[in-house]
Coordinates of C-alpha atoms in Angstrom, one line a residue:
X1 CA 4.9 31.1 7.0
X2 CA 6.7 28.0 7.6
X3 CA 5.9 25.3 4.5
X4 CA 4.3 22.0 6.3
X5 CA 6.0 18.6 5.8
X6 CA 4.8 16.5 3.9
X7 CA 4.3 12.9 6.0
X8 CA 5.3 9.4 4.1
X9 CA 1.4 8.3 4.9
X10 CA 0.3 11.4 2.8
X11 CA 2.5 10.8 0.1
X12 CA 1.8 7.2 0.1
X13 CA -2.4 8.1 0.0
X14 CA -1.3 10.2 -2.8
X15 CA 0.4 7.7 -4.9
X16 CA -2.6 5.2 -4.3
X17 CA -5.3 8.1 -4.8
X18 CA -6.7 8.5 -1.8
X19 CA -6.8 11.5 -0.6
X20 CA -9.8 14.2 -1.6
X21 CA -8.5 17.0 -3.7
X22 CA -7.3 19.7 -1.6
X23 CA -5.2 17.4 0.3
X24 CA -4.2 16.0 -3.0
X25 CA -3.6 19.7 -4.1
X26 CA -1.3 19.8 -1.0
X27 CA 1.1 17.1 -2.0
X28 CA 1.3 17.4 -5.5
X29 CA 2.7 20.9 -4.8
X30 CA 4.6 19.9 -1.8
X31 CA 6.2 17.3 -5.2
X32 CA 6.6 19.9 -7.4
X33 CA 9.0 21.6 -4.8
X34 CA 10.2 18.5 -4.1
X35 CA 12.3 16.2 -6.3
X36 CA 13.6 13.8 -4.0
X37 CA 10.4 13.2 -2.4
X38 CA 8.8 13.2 -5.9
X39 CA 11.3 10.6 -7.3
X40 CA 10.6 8.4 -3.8
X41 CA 6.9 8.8 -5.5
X42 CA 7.7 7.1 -8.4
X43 CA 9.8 4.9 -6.8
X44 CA 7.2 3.4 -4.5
X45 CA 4.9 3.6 -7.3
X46 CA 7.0 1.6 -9.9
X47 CA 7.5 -0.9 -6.8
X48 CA 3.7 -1.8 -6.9
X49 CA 3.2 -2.2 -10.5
X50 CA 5.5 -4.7 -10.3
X51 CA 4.2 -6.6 -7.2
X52 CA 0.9 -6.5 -9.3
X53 CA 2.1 -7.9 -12.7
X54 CA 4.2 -10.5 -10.4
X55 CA 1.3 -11.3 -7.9
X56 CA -2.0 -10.2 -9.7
X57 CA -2.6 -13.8 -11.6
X58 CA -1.9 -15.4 -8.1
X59 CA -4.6 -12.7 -6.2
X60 CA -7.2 -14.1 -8.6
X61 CA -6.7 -18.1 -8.2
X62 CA -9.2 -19.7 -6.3
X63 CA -8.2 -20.6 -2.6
X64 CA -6.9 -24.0 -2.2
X65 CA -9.2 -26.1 -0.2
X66 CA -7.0 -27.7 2.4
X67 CA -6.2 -23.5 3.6
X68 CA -9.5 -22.7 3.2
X69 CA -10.4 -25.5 5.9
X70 CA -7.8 -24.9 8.1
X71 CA -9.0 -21.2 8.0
X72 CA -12.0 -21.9 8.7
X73 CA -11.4 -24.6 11.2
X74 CA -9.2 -22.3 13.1
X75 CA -11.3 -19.4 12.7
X76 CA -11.9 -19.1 16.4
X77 CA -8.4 -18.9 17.3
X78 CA -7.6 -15.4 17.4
X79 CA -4.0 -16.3 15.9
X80 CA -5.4 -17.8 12.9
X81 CA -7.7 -15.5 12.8
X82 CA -5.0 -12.5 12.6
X83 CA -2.7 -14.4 10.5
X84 CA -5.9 -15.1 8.2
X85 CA -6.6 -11.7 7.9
X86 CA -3.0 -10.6 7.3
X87 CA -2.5 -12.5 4.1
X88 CA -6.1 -11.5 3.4
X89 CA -4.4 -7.7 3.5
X90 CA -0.8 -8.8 2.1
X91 CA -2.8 -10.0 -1.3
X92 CA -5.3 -7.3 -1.4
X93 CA -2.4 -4.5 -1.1
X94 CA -0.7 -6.1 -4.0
X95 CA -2.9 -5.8 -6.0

């Protein structure tokens, strides 16, 4: 029987433990079989430590008040709203 590959959004869930543990089973011996994507791991992994010893004291500053009122302001403008929630998601991945 054919071994199943591996997708980047499984080894990604992996990295960030999120997947339950036979699907975690799955990919860590999909790794183990696996350097390059094992070392694309790491890679990925190293990545986001930095982003959050670069951008962690930033994630946990207090809003400024002039974007928090145009946020808020412009709430009902799906655009802001979107944009609003992007950084929301930008910050929040980093750290």
């Amino acid at each position: 029987m054919a071994e199943q590959r591996i997708t980047d959004e499984e080894l990604s869930a992996w990295g960030d433990g999120e997947l339950g543990p036979a699907d975690a089973a799955r990919v860590q011996a999909w790794l183990e079989s696996h350097p390059e994507d094992a070392e694309r791991v790491r890679r990925w992994a190293a990545d986001r430590d930095e982003l959050r010893a670069l951008l962690g004291p930033a994630a946990a500053e207090p809003v400024p008040a002039a974007l928090r009122e145009l946020v808020t302001r412009r709430a009902g403008s799906p655009r802001w709203a979107l944009a609003a929630a992007a950084a929301g998601l930008l910050v929040a991945g980093a750290l």
